[in-house]
PDB file of C-alpha atoms in Angstrom:
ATOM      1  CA  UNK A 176       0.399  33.261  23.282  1.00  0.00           C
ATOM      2  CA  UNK A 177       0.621  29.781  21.445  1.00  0.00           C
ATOM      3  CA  UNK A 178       1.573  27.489  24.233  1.00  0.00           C
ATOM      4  CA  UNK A 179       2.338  29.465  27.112  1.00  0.00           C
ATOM      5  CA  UNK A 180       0.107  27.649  29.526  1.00  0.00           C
ATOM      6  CA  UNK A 181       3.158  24.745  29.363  1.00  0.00           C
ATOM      7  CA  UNK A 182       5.810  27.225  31.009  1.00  0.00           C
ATOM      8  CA  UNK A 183       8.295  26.886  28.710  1.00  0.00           C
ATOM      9  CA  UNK A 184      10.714  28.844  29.395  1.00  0.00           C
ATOM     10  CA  UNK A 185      11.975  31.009  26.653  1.00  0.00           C
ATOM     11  CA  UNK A 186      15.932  29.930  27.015  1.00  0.00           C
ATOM     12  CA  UNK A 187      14.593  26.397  25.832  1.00  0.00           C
ATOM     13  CA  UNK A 188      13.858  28.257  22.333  1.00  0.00           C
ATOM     14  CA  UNK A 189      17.480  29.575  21.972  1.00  0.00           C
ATOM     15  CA  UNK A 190      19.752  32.184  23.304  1.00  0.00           C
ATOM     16  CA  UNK A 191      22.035  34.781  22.095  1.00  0.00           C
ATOM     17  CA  UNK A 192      25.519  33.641  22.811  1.00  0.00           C
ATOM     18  CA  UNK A 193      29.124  35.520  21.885  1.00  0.00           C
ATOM     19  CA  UNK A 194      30.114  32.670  19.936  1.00  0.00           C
ATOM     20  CA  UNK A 195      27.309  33.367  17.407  1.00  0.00           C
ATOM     21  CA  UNK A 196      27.954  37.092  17.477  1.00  0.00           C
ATOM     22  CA  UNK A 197      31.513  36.062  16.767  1.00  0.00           C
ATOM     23  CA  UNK A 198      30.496  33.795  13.633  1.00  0.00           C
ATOM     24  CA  UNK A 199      28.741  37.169  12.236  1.00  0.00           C
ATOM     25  CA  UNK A 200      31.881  38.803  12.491  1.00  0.00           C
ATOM     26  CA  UNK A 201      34.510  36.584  10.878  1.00  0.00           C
ATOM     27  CA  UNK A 202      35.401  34.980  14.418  1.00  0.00           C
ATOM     28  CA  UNK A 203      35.998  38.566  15.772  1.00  0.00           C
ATOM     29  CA  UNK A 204      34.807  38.114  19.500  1.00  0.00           C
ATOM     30  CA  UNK A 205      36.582  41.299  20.743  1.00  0.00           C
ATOM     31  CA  UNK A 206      33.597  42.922  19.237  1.00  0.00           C
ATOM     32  CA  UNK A 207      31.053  40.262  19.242  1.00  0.00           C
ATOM     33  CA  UNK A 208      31.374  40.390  23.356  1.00  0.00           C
ATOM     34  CA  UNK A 209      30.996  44.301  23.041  1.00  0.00           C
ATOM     35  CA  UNK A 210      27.932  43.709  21.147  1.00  0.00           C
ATOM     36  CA  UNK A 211      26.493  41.238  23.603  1.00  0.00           C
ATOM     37  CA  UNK A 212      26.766  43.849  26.429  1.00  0.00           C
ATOM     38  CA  UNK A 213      25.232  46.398  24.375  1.00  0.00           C
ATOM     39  CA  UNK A 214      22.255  44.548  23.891  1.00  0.00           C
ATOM     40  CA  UNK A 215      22.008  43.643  27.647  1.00  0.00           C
ATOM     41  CA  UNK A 216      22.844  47.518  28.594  1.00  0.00           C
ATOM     42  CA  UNK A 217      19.565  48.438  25.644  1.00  0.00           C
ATOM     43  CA  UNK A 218      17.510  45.932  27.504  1.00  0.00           C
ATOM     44  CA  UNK A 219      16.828  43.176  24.606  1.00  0.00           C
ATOM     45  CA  UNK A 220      18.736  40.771  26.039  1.00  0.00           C
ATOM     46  CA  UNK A 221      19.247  39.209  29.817  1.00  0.00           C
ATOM     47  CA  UNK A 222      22.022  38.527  31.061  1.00  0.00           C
ATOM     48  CA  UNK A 223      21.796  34.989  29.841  1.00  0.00           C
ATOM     49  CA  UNK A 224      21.287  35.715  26.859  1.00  0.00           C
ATOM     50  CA  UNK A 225      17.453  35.413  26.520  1.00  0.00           C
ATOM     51  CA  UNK A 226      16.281  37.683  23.560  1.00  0.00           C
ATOM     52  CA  UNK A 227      13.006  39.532  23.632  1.00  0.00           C
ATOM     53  CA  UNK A 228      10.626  38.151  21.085  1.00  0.00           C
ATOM     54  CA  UNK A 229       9.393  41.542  19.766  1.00  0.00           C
ATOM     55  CA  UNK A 230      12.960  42.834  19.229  1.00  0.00           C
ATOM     56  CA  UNK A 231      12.967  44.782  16.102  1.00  0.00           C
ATOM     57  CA  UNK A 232      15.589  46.300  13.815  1.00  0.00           C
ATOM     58  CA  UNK A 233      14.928  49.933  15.211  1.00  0.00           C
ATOM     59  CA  UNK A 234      15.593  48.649  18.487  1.00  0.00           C
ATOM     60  CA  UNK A 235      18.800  46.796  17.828  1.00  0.00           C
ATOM     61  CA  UNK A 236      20.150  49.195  15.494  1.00  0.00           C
ATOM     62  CA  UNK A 237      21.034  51.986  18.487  1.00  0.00           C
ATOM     63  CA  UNK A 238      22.327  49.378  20.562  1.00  0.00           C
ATOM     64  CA  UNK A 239      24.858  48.594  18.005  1.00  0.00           C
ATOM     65  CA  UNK A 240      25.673  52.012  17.750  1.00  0.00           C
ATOM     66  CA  UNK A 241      26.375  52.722  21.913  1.00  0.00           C
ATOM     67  CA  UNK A 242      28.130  49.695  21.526  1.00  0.00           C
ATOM     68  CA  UNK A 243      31.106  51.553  19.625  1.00  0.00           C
ATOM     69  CA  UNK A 244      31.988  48.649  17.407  1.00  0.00           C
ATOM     70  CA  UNK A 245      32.457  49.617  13.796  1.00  0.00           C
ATOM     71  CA  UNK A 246      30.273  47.660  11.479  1.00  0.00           C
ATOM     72  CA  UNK A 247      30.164  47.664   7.503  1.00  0.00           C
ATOM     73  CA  UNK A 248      26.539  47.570   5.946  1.00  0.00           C
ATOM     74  CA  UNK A 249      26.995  43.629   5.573  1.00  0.00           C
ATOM     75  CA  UNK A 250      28.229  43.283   9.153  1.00  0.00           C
ATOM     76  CA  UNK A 251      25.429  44.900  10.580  1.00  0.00           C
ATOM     77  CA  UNK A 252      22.944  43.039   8.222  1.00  0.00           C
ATOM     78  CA  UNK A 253      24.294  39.174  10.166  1.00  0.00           C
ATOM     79  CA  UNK A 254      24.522  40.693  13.627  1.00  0.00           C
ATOM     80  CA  UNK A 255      21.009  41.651  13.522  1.00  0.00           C
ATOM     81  CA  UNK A 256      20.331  38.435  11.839  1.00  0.00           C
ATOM     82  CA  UNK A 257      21.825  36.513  14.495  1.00  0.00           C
ATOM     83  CA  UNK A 258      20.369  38.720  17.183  1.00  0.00           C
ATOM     84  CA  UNK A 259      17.162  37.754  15.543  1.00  0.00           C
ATOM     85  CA  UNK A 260      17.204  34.369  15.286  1.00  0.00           C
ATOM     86  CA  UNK A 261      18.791  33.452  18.420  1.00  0.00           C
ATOM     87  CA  UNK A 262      15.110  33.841  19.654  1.00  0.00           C
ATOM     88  CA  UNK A 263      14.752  30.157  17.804  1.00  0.00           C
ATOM     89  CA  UNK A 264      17.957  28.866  17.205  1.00  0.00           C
ATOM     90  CA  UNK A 265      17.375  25.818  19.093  1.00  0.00           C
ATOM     91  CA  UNK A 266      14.279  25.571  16.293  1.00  0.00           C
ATOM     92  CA  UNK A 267      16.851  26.255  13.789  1.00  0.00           C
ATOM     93  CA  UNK A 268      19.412  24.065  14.396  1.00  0.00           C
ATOM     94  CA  UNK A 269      16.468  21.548  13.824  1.00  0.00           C
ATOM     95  CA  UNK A 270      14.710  22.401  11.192  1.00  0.00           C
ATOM     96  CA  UNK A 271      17.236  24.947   9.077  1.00  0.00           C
ATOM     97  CA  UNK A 272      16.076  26.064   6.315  1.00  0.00           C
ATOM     98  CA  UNK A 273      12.400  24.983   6.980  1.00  0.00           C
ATOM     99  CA  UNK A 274      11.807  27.720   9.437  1.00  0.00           C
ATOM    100  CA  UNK A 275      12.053  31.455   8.631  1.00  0.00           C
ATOM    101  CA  UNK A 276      10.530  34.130  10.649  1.00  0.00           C
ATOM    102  CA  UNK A 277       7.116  33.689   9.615  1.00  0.00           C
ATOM    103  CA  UNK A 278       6.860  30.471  10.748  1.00  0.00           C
TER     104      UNK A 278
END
């Protein structure tokens, strides 16, 4: 895949950290540190905070569920979001709103 011969490791890409779970949540990182634990326990996410690339909605969706936090529609919608694109959010950070998932 792409450049994979370099060894980058995916962590330079971006992580999934509370803090952004928190910012999905109106600064709510009671939940947002449920979340993250969830999606370590469903197996998307290391310890570290490394993301699977192929995470999908239908994966993250259950996860959210066991987790036991209460989510409105919108809630949900940025969680998953965030989940998402902590898989680039070093990328991101850089480029905004010149990269979108297909890219």
């Amino acid at each position: 895949r792409g450049f994979s011969f370099l060894r980058i490791p995916r962590s330079y890409y971006g992580i999934l950290v509370v803090e952004d779970l928190a910012s999905a949540l109106e600064g709510d990182s009671d939940r947002a540190e449920k979340i993250m634990l969830a999606a370590v326990s469903a197996g998307f996410c290391t310890v570290a905070g490394v993301v699977d690339l192929e995470v999908t909605d239908e994966v993250i969706r259950p996860a959210l569920v066991a987790s036991g936090v209460t989510l409105t529609p919108t809630e949900e919608d940025a969680v998953i979001e965030t989940i998402k694109r902590s898989r680039y959010i070093n990328l991101y950070k850089l480029l905004s709103d010149h990269l979108s998932e297909e890219t």
